[in-house]
Amino acid sequence: MRNYREHLGVPVLWWVLGLTTTATFAWLTWAGFNLLVGVILFLVLVVGPGVGLAIWGRAAIEVSAGELRAGRATLPLALAGPVQALDEKQTAQMRGPMADPAAFMWVRPYLRLAVYVELAGDRPDRPYWLIGTRHPEELARAIDRSRPQYRADDTSMA
């Protein structure tokens, strides 16, 4: 049973600005060259970044069957400790000055909110997961609902 799924597509503004900029650059670079050079420039400078944005935009987060999946990475929720939905300021701190190099960070520059998932256990190889999302409260609730040791009266996250 799937408890949560979020598709993290690239914002439309990124497509418009990115492709307009690269198309303009390709057009200006083409000046003075033959048609073959122009076609190659457009393929490299416009289609290449477009494909990159499309691949980047295929990102998804899913909570189901006792697992949290962020892209290709999977975390069994039995290993999840406290979960916290972060606001924009907290997310910026956890992505920057307070970041742990050993942590698993699955974030995108266009996502300003995140969920912090501390890992339980004696010595986890990753101290926490930081997952960028557009709906942190919903994702945090889904993680809490889906983990095996979930207790409705648990207030440790408050």
N, CA and C atoms as an extended XYZ file, in Angstrom:
474
Properties=species:S:1:pos:R:3:atomname:S:1:resname:S:1:resid:I:1 pbc="F F F"
N         0.832       -1.179        0.000 N   MET     1
C         0.000        0.000        0.000 CA  MET     1
C         0.883        1.251        0.000 C   MET     1
N         0.590        2.165       -0.898 N   ARG     2
C         1.359        3.399       -0.991 CA  ARG     2
C         0.708        4.455       -0.104 C   ARG     2
N         1.514        5.050        0.771 N   ASN     3
C         1.009        6.075        1.681 CA  ASN     3
C         1.268        7.484        1.165 C   ASN     3
N         2.290        7.649        0.335 N   TYR     4
C         2.648        8.986       -0.127 CA  TYR     4
C         3.469        8.857       -1.404 C   TYR     4
N         3.208        9.738       -2.349 N   ARG     5
C         4.023        9.825       -3.565 CA  ARG     5
C         4.016       11.266       -4.024 C   ARG     5
N         5.193       11.766       -4.334 N   GLU     6
C         5.330       13.135       -4.819 CA  GLU     6
C         6.291       13.156       -6.001 C   GLU     6
N         5.823       13.711       -7.078 N   HIS     7
C         6.650       13.896       -8.271 CA  HIS     7
C         7.260       15.298       -8.187 C   HIS     7
N         8.572       15.403       -8.302 N   LEU     8
C         9.267       16.679       -8.096 CA  LEU     8
C         9.760       17.263       -9.415 C   LEU     8
N         8.834       17.574      -10.289 N   GLY     9
C         9.183       18.139      -11.586 CA  GLY     9
C         9.851       19.495      -11.485 C   GLY     9
N        10.634       19.804      -12.484 N   VAL    10
C        11.313       21.098      -12.561 CA  VAL    10
C        10.256       22.172      -12.836 C   VAL    10
N        10.309       23.305      -12.132 N   PRO    11
C         9.316       24.364      -12.356 CA  PRO    11
C         9.328       24.875      -13.799 C   PRO    11
N         8.155       25.301      -14.270 N   VAL    12
C         8.006       25.798      -15.635 CA  VAL    12
C         8.935       26.982      -15.892 C   VAL    12
N         9.099       27.852      -14.910 N   LEU    13
C         9.974       29.017      -15.087 CA  LEU    13
C        11.409       28.600      -15.411 C   LEU    13
N        11.871       27.515      -14.799 N   TRP    14
C        13.219       27.016      -15.112 CA  TRP    14
C        13.312       26.601      -16.568 C   TRP    14
N        12.259       25.942      -17.075 N   TRP    15
C        12.247       25.535      -18.483 CA  TRP    15
C        12.284       26.757      -19.390 C   TRP    15
N        11.425       27.712      -19.114 N   VAL    16
C        11.329       28.903      -19.966 CA  VAL    16
C        12.647       29.680      -19.967 C   VAL    16
N        13.138       30.001      -18.785 N   LEU    17
C        14.376       30.781      -18.709 CA  LEU    17
C        15.581       29.992      -19.230 C   LEU    17
N        15.668       28.729      -18.855 N   GLY    18
C        16.807       27.915      -19.269 CA  GLY    18
C        16.877       27.718      -20.776 C   GLY    18
N        15.764       27.337      -21.370 N   LEU    19
C        15.775       27.074      -22.810 CA  LEU    19
C        15.861       28.366      -23.623 C   LEU    19
N        15.264       29.447      -23.133 N   THR    20
C        15.389       30.730      -23.825 CA  THR    20
C        16.837       31.204      -23.814 C   THR    20
N        17.475       31.090      -22.676 N   THR    21
C        18.872       31.507      -22.550 CA  THR    21
C        19.792       30.663      -23.425 C   THR    21
N        19.626       29.352      -23.361 N   THR    22
C        20.514       28.495      -24.152 CA  THR    22
C        20.241       28.642      -25.647 C   THR    22
N        18.979       28.843      -26.036 N   ALA    23
C        18.667       29.041      -27.455 CA  ALA    23
C        19.277       30.359      -27.956 C   ALA    23
N        19.193       31.391      -27.137 N   THR    24
C        19.802       32.675      -27.515 CA  THR    24
C        21.310       32.533      -27.650 C   THR    24
N        21.926       31.852      -26.705 N   PHE    25
C        23.368       31.647      -26.759 CA  PHE    25
C        23.756       30.837      -27.997 C   PHE    25
N        22.992       29.796      -28.302 N   ALA    26
C        23.280       28.980      -29.491 CA  ALA    26
C        23.115       29.817      -30.761 C   ALA    26
N        22.082       30.631      -30.816 N   TRP    27
C        21.830       31.483      -31.981 CA  TRP    27
C        22.985       32.472      -32.190 C   TRP    27
N        23.432       33.109      -31.100 N   LEU    28
C        24.535       34.074      -31.207 CA  LEU    28
C        25.849       33.394      -31.566 C   LEU    28
N        26.080       32.214      -31.039 N   THR    29
C        27.309       31.482      -31.321 CA  THR    29
C        27.338       30.991      -32.762 C   THR    29
N        26.173       30.718      -33.320 N   TRP    30
C        26.071       30.198      -34.675 CA  TRP    30
C        26.453       31.248      -35.721 C   TRP    30
N        26.299       32.512      -35.418 N   ALA    31
C        26.532       33.592      -36.390 CA  ALA    31
C        27.884       33.416      -37.088 C   ALA    31
N        27.839       33.382      -38.388 N   GLY    32
C        29.067       33.280      -39.172 CA  GLY    32
C        29.487       31.863      -39.522 C   GLY    32
N        28.797       30.870      -39.004 N   PHE    33
C        29.140       29.486      -39.303 CA  PHE    33
C        28.106       28.897      -40.258 C   PHE    33
N        28.413       27.744      -40.793 N   ASN    34
C        27.468       27.102      -41.719 CA  ASN    34
C        26.335       26.400      -40.964 C   ASN    34
N        25.387       25.858      -41.710 N   LEU    35
C        24.197       25.245      -41.137 CA  LEU    35
C        24.529       24.045      -40.244 C   LEU    35
N        25.495       23.227      -40.635 N   LEU    36
C        25.871       22.063      -39.841 CA  LEU    36
C        26.343       22.480      -38.447 C   LEU    36
N        27.157       23.507      -38.379 N   VAL    37
C        27.637       24.006      -37.079 CA  VAL    37
C        26.448       24.516      -36.255 C   VAL    37
N        25.505       25.199      -36.903 N   GLY    38
C        24.319       25.690      -36.209 CA  GLY    38
C        23.483       24.574      -35.618 C   GLY    38
N        23.280       23.517      -36.385 N   VAL    39
C        22.504       22.376      -35.898 CA  VAL    39
C        23.214       21.719      -34.720 C   VAL    39
N        24.503       21.538      -34.833 N   ILE    40
C        25.273       20.938      -33.728 CA  ILE    40
C        25.197       21.818      -32.486 C   ILE    40
N        25.327       23.139      -32.658 N   LEU    41
C        25.227       24.059      -31.516 CA  LEU    41
C        23.867       23.946      -30.840 C   LEU    41
N        22.799       23.918      -31.617 N   PHE    42
C        21.477       23.799      -31.026 CA  PHE    42
C        21.298       22.470      -30.305 C   PHE    42
N        21.818       21.401      -30.865 N   LEU    43
C        21.716       20.100      -30.199 CA  LEU    43
C        22.458       20.102      -28.866 C   LEU    43
N        23.660       20.641      -28.880 N   VAL    44
C        24.475       20.636      -27.665 CA  VAL    44
C        23.961       21.639      -26.644 C   VAL    44
N        23.664       22.864      -27.077 N   LEU    45
C        23.340       23.937      -26.141 CA  LEU    45
C        21.858       24.044      -25.767 C   LEU    45
N        20.968       23.466      -26.542 N   VAL    46
C        19.534       23.568      -26.223 CA  VAL    46
C        18.959       22.199      -25.868 C   VAL    46
N        19.140       21.227      -26.719 N   VAL    47
C        18.566       19.909      -26.470 CA  VAL    47
C        19.256       19.243      -25.274 C   VAL    47
N        20.561       19.373      -25.164 N   GLY    48
C        21.291       18.766      -24.049 CA  GLY    48
C        20.770       19.215      -22.690 C   GLY    48
N        20.738       20.526      -22.427 N   PRO    49
C        20.173       20.977      -21.142 CA  PRO    49
C        18.689       20.632      -20.984 C   PRO    49
N        17.941       20.632      -22.081 N   GLY    50
C        16.534       20.233      -22.008 CA  GLY    50
C        16.378       18.797      -21.545 C   GLY    50
N        17.199       17.919      -22.083 N   VAL    51
C        17.179       16.517      -21.653 CA  VAL    51
C        17.588       16.420      -20.182 C   VAL    51
N        18.602       17.203      -19.802 N   GLY    52
C        19.038       17.220      -18.405 CA  GLY    52
C        17.920       17.640      -17.461 C   GLY    52
N        17.185       18.711      -17.816 N   LEU    53
C        16.059       19.155      -16.990 CA  LEU    53
C        14.958       18.093      -16.940 C   LEU    53
N        14.711       17.442      -18.063 N   ALA    54
C        13.678       16.401      -18.097 CA  ALA    54
C        14.050       15.227      -17.189 C   ALA    54
N        15.296       14.815      -17.229 N   ILE    55
C        15.748       13.713      -16.374 CA  ILE    55
C        15.697       14.126      -14.906 C   ILE    55
N        16.160       15.322      -14.622 N   TRP    56
C        16.154       15.837      -13.252 CA  TRP    56
C        14.722       15.931      -12.725 C   TRP    56
N        13.792       16.295      -13.592 N   GLY    57
C        12.403       16.455      -13.211 CA  GLY    57
C        11.640       15.160      -13.025 C   GLY    57
N        12.247       14.040      -13.334 N   ARG    58
C        11.592       12.741      -13.134 CA  ARG    58
C        11.677       12.282      -11.683 C   ARG    58
N        12.318       13.067      -10.849 N   ALA    59
C        12.526       12.711       -9.452 CA  ALA    59
C        11.201       12.476       -8.736 C   ALA    59
N        11.192       11.497       -7.844 N   ALA    60
C         9.983       11.192       -7.074 CA  ALA    60
C        10.358       10.714       -5.678 C   ALA    60
N         9.450       10.976       -4.755 N   ILE    61
C         9.562       10.491       -3.381 CA  ILE    61
C         8.353        9.592       -3.154 C   ILE    61
N         8.594        8.455       -2.519 N   GLU    62
C         7.491        7.538       -2.248 CA  GLU    62
C         7.665        6.890       -0.886 C   GLU    62
N         6.565        6.791       -0.163 N   VAL    63
C         6.540        6.071        1.105 CA  VAL    63
C         5.526        4.951        0.943 C   VAL    63
N         6.014        3.722        0.990 N   SER    64
C         5.123        2.561        0.867 CA  SER    64
C         5.833        1.314        1.355 C   SER    64
N         5.035        0.364        1.783 N   ALA    65
C         5.538       -0.949        2.199 CA  ALA    65
C         6.675       -0.845        3.208 C   ALA    65
N         6.574        0.102        4.135 N   GLY    66
C         7.598        0.232        5.173 CA  GLY    66
C         8.914        0.779        4.681 C   GLY    66
N         8.919        1.468        3.537 N   GLU    67
C        10.152        2.030        2.981 CA  GLU    67
C         9.931        3.464        2.526 C   GLU    67
N        10.994        4.236        2.612 N   LEU    68
C        11.030        5.581        2.043 CA  LEU    68
C        11.952        5.507        0.839 C   LEU    68
N        11.426        5.875       -0.330 N   ARG    69
C        12.232        5.889       -1.537 CA  ARG    69
C        12.354        7.322       -2.032 C   ARG    69
N        13.595        7.750       -2.207 N   ALA    70
C        13.897        9.071       -2.756 CA  ALA    70
C        14.785        8.816       -3.970 C   ALA    70
N        14.189        8.928       -5.152 N   GLY    71
C        14.921        8.549       -6.357 CA  GLY    71
C        15.193        7.065       -6.319 C   GLY    71
N        16.448        6.679       -6.441 N   ARG    72
C        16.831        5.260       -6.404 CA  ARG    72
C        17.198        4.777       -5.005 C   ARG    72
N        17.376        5.700       -4.075 N   ALA    73
C        17.771        5.341       -2.712 CA  ALA    73
C        16.553        4.867       -1.923 C   ALA    73
N        16.781        3.860       -1.079 N   THR    74
C        15.701        3.289       -0.276 CA  THR    74
C        16.131        3.217        1.180 C   THR    74
N        15.231        3.643        2.061 N   LEU    75
C        15.466        3.576        3.499 CA  LEU    75
C        14.360        2.750        4.135 C   LEU    75
N        14.700        1.594        4.717 N   PRO    76
C        13.681        0.857        5.473 CA  PRO    76
C        13.252        1.713        6.672 C   PRO    76
N        11.967        1.920        6.833 N   LEU    77
C        11.490        2.819        7.878 CA  LEU    77
C        11.695        2.263        9.285 C   LEU    77
N        12.048        0.992        9.398 N   ALA    78
C        12.406        0.442       10.703 CA  ALA    78
C        13.678        1.107       11.231 C   ALA    78
N        14.496        1.664       10.331 N   LEU    79
C        15.727        2.346       10.721 CA  LEU    79
C        15.529        3.833       10.991 C   LEU    79
N        14.327        4.339       10.716 N   ALA    80
C        14.071        5.770       10.875 CA  ALA    80
C        13.829        6.114       12.332 C   ALA    80
N        14.502        7.157       12.775 N   GLY    81
C        14.275        7.694       14.113 CA  GLY    81
C        13.298        8.849       14.014 C   GLY    81
N        13.542        9.915       14.766 N   PRO    82
C        12.657       11.077       14.712 CA  PRO    82
C        12.607       11.698       13.318 C   PRO    82
N        11.425       12.178       12.958 N   VAL    83
C        11.185       12.805       11.664 CA  VAL    83
C        10.677       14.216       11.928 C   VAL    83
N        11.205       15.178       11.169 N   GLN    84
C        10.775       16.559       11.364 CA  GLN    84
C        10.610       17.257       10.024 C   GLN    84
N         9.480       17.923        9.844 N   ALA    85
C         9.259       18.764        8.674 CA  ALA    85
C         9.981       20.088        8.924 C   ALA    85
N        10.791       20.520        7.962 N   LEU    86
C        11.579       21.742        8.128 CA  LEU    86
C        10.982       22.878        7.315 C   LEU    86
N        11.084       24.087        7.864 N   ASP    87
C        10.662       25.255        7.108 CA  ASP    87
C        11.816       25.713        6.217 C   ASP    87
N        11.619       26.809        5.518 N   GLU    88
C        12.625       27.277        4.556 CA  GLU    88
C        13.960       27.616        5.224 C   GLU    88
N        13.911       28.283        6.360 N   LYS    89
C        15.142       28.680        7.056 CA  LYS    89
C        15.888       27.456        7.597 C   LYS    89
N        15.158       26.528        8.194 N   GLN    90
C        15.781       25.308        8.720 CA  GLN    90
C        16.394       24.479        7.591 C   GLN    90
N        15.687       24.404        6.470 N   THR    91
C        16.195       23.649        5.327 CA  THR    91
C        17.497       24.263        4.822 C   THR    91
N        17.541       25.584        4.711 N   ALA    92
C        18.763       26.256        4.255 CA  ALA    92
C        19.923       25.970        5.195 C   ALA    92
N        19.661       25.945        6.492 N   GLN    93
C        20.719       25.647        7.468 CA  GLN    93
C        21.207       24.203        7.329 C   GLN    93
N        20.274       23.264        7.156 N   MET    94
C        20.653       21.851        7.055 CA  MET    94
C        21.331       21.523        5.729 C   MET    94
N        21.082       22.323        4.709 N   ARG    95
C        21.755       22.119        3.420 CA  ARG    95
C        23.114       22.795        3.397 C   ARG    95
N        23.330       23.737        4.279 N   GLY    96
C        24.565       24.522        4.250 CA  GLY    96
C        25.394       24.393        5.507 C   GLY    96
N        25.365       25.404        6.365 N   PRO    97
C        26.290       25.460        7.506 CA  PRO    97
C        26.178       24.299        8.491 C   PRO    97
N        24.984       23.745        8.667 N   MET    98
C        24.810       22.663        9.637 CA  MET    98
C        24.843       21.279        8.995 C   MET    98
N        25.157       21.195        7.717 N   ALA    99
C        25.141       19.914        7.006 CA  ALA    99
C        26.246       18.987        7.498 C   ALA    99
N        25.923       17.730        7.581 N   ASP   100
C        26.906       16.697        7.909 CA  ASP   100
C        27.322       16.039        6.602 C   ASP   100
N        28.620       16.005        6.298 N   PRO   101
C        29.065       15.408        5.037 CA  PRO   101
C        28.687       13.936        4.881 C   PRO   101
N        28.444       13.246        5.969 N   ALA   102
C        28.081       11.831        5.900 CA  ALA   102
C        26.586       11.623        5.667 C   ALA   102
N        25.799       12.675        5.761 N   ALA   103
C        24.341       12.554        5.617 CA  ALA   103
C        23.954       12.275        4.167 C   ALA   103
N        22.783       11.662        4.004 N   PHE   104
C        22.220       11.464        2.680 CA  PHE   104
C        21.306       12.641        2.395 C   PHE   104
N        21.632       13.404        1.359 N   MET   105
C        20.829       14.568        1.012 CA  MET   105
C        20.264       14.383       -0.380 C   MET   105
N        18.955       14.378       -0.438 N   TRP   106
C        18.264       14.254       -1.716 CA  TRP   106
C        17.440       15.513       -1.873 C   TRP   106
N        18.086       16.531       -2.423 N   VAL   107
C        17.468       17.853       -2.525 CA  VAL   107
C        17.615       18.387       -3.941 C   VAL   107
N        16.800       19.362       -4.259 N   ARG   108
C        16.868       20.060       -5.535 CA  ARG   108
C        16.925       21.547       -5.228 C   ARG   108
N        17.619       22.344       -6.027 N   PRO   109
C        17.731       23.775       -5.720 CA  PRO   109
C        16.399       24.512       -5.768 C   PRO   109
N        15.421       23.987       -6.448 N   TYR   110
C        14.119       24.643       -6.536 CA  TYR   110
C        13.156       24.203       -5.431 C   TYR   110
N        13.586       23.338       -4.536 N   LEU   111
C        12.761       22.919       -3.404 CA  LEU   111
C        13.280       23.602       -2.145 C   LEU   111
N        12.470       24.439       -1.560 N   ARG   112
C        12.920       25.231       -0.411 CA  ARG   112
C        12.559       24.606        0.928 C   ARG   112
N        11.801       23.539        0.913 N   LEU   113
C        11.386       22.866        2.135 CA  LEU   113
C        11.930       21.443        2.125 C   LEU   113
N        12.017       20.841        3.303 N   ALA   114
C        12.566       19.488        3.374 CA  ALA   114
C        12.031       18.762        4.600 C   ALA   114
N        12.329       17.478        4.644 N   VAL   115
C        12.032       16.638        5.798 CA  VAL   115
C        13.349       16.046        6.284 C   VAL   115
N        13.555       16.121        7.588 N   TYR   116
C        14.737       15.586        8.239 CA  TYR   116
C        14.357       14.248        8.864 C   TYR   116
N        15.077       13.191        8.481 N   VAL   117
C        14.823       11.855        9.028 CA  VAL   117
C        16.106       11.392        9.702 C   VAL   117
N        16.084       11.379       11.019 N   GLU   118
C        17.242       10.898       11.774 CA  GLU   118
C        17.239        9.378       11.722 C   GLU   118
N        18.418        8.781       11.595 N   LEU   119
C        18.500        7.323       11.552 CA  LEU   119
C        18.767        6.777       12.939 C   LEU   119
N        18.057        5.732       13.290 N   ALA   120
C        18.207        5.085       14.585 CA  ALA   120
C        19.293        4.019       14.491 C   ALA   120
N        19.712        3.539       15.613 N   GLY   121
C        20.721        2.480       15.631 CA  GLY   121
C        21.989        2.957       16.299 C   GLY   121
N        22.903        2.004       16.523 N   ASP   122
C        24.132        2.321       17.236 CA  ASP   122
C        25.058        3.216       16.432 C   ASP   122
N        25.384        2.802       15.219 N   ARG   123
C        26.316        3.577       14.401 CA  ARG   123
C        25.875        3.529       12.937 C   ARG   123
N        24.852        4.290       12.584 N   PRO   124
C        24.440        4.278       11.176 CA  PRO   124
C        25.509        4.931       10.302 C   PRO   124
N        25.665        4.420        9.084 N   ASP   125
C        26.655        5.002        8.184 CA  ASP   125
C        26.246        6.408        7.743 C   ASP   125
N        24.962        6.680        7.742 N   ARG   126
C        24.426        8.000        7.436 CA  ARG   126
C        23.670        8.476        8.673 C   ARG   126
N        24.042        9.613        9.277 N   PRO   127
C        23.360       10.043       10.496 CA  PRO   127
C        21.911       10.476       10.263 C   PRO   127
N        21.629       10.990        9.077 N   TYR   128
C        20.269       11.396        8.764 CA  TYR   128
C        20.074       11.489        7.261 C   TYR   128
N        18.804       11.531        6.873 N   TRP   129
C        18.423       11.795        5.486 CA  TRP   129
C        17.760       13.163        5.469 C   TRP   129
N        18.099       13.965        4.484 N   LEU   130
C        17.430       15.245        4.254 CA  LEU   130
C        16.779       15.140        2.882 C   LEU   130
N        15.441       15.175        2.865 N   ILE   131
C        14.681       14.956        1.636 CA  ILE   131
C        13.947       16.241        1.266 C   ILE   131
N        14.304       16.833        0.127 N   GLY   132
C        13.616       18.014       -0.370 CA  GLY   132
C        12.216       17.650       -0.845 C   GLY   132
N        11.234       18.508       -0.533 N   THR   133
C         9.844       18.228       -0.876 CA  THR   133
C         9.060       19.531       -0.958 C   THR   133
N         7.936       19.484       -1.637 N   ARG   134
C         7.036       20.631       -1.665 CA  ARG   134
C         5.999       20.550       -0.541 C   ARG   134
N         5.859       19.369        0.075 N   HIS   135
C         4.840       19.139        1.106 CA  HIS   135
C         5.471       18.432        2.312 C   HIS   135
N         6.281       19.133        3.101 N   PRO   136
C         7.014       18.458        4.188 CA  PRO   136
C         6.125       17.883        5.288 C   PRO   136
N         5.049       18.569        5.633 N   GLU   137
C         4.173       18.053        6.696 CA  GLU   137
C         3.538       16.728        6.280 C   GLU   137
N         3.058       16.663        5.051 N   GLU   138
C         2.432       15.432        4.553 CA  GLU   138
C         3.436       14.287        4.491 C   GLU   138
N         4.643       14.570        4.011 N   LEU   139
C         5.671       13.531        3.926 CA  LEU   139
C         6.058       13.034        5.316 C   LEU   139
N         6.235       13.942        6.268 N   ALA   140
C         6.594       13.543        7.631 CA  ALA   140
C         5.496       12.670        8.244 C   ALA   140
N         4.231       13.040        8.034 N   ARG   141
C         3.122       12.221        8.556 CA  ARG   141
C         3.103       10.847        7.894 C   ARG   141
N         3.355       10.796        6.599 N   ALA   142
C         3.363        9.510        5.897 CA  ALA   142
C         4.477        8.605        6.411 C   ALA   142
N         5.638        9.181        6.676 N   ILE   143
C         6.757        8.391        7.216 CA  ILE   143
C         6.379        7.859        8.591 C   ILE   143
N         5.818        8.725        9.440 N   ASP   144
C         5.418        8.288       10.779 CA  ASP   144
C         4.360        7.185       10.726 C   ASP   144
N         3.378        7.328        9.834 N   ARG   145
C         2.313        6.322        9.712 CA  ARG   145
C         2.833        4.985        9.204 C   ARG   145
N         3.858        5.019        8.376 N   SER   146
C         4.303        3.810        7.681 CA  SER   146
C         5.359        3.011        8.411 C   SER   146
N         5.970        3.580        9.409 N   ARG   147
C         7.032        2.816       10.067 CA  ARG   147
C         6.460        1.784       11.024 C   ARG   147
N         7.156        0.670       11.178 N   PRO   148
C         6.640       -0.441       11.986 CA  PRO   148
C         6.375       -0.072       13.442 C   PRO   148
N         7.204        0.749       14.045 N   GLN   149
C         7.056        1.054       15.463 CA  GLN   149
C         6.219        2.297       15.711 C   GLN   149
N         5.395        2.701       14.751 N   TYR   150
C         4.585        3.909       14.878 CA  TYR   150
C         3.613        3.798       16.051 C   TYR   150
N         3.592        4.861       16.859 N   ARG   151
C         2.640        4.949       17.964 CA  ARG   151
C         1.897        6.271       17.821 C   ARG   151
N         0.598        6.223       17.853 N   ALA   152
C        -0.217        7.422       17.663 CA  ALA   152
C        -0.004        8.441       18.781 C   ALA   152
N         0.411        7.987       19.977 N   ASP   153
C         0.587        8.918       21.102 CA  ASP   153
C         2.023        9.425       21.219 C   ASP   153
N         2.888        9.124       20.269 N   ASP   154
C         4.289        9.549       20.322 CA  ASP   154
C         4.364       11.045       20.093 C   ASP   154
N         4.906       11.783       21.068 N   THR   155
C         5.020       13.240       20.959 CA  THR   155
C         6.471       13.677       20.904 C   THR   155
N         7.381       12.764       20.632 N   SER   156
C         8.800       13.112       20.622 CA  SER   156
C         9.168       14.050       19.491 C   SER   156
N         8.304       14.209       18.503 N   MET   157
C         8.603       15.032       17.363 CA  MET   157
C         8.170       16.479       17.547 C   MET   157
N         7.437       16.760       18.565 N   ALA   158
C         6.861       18.098       18.743 CA  ALA   158
C         7.863       19.160       18.990 C   ALA   158
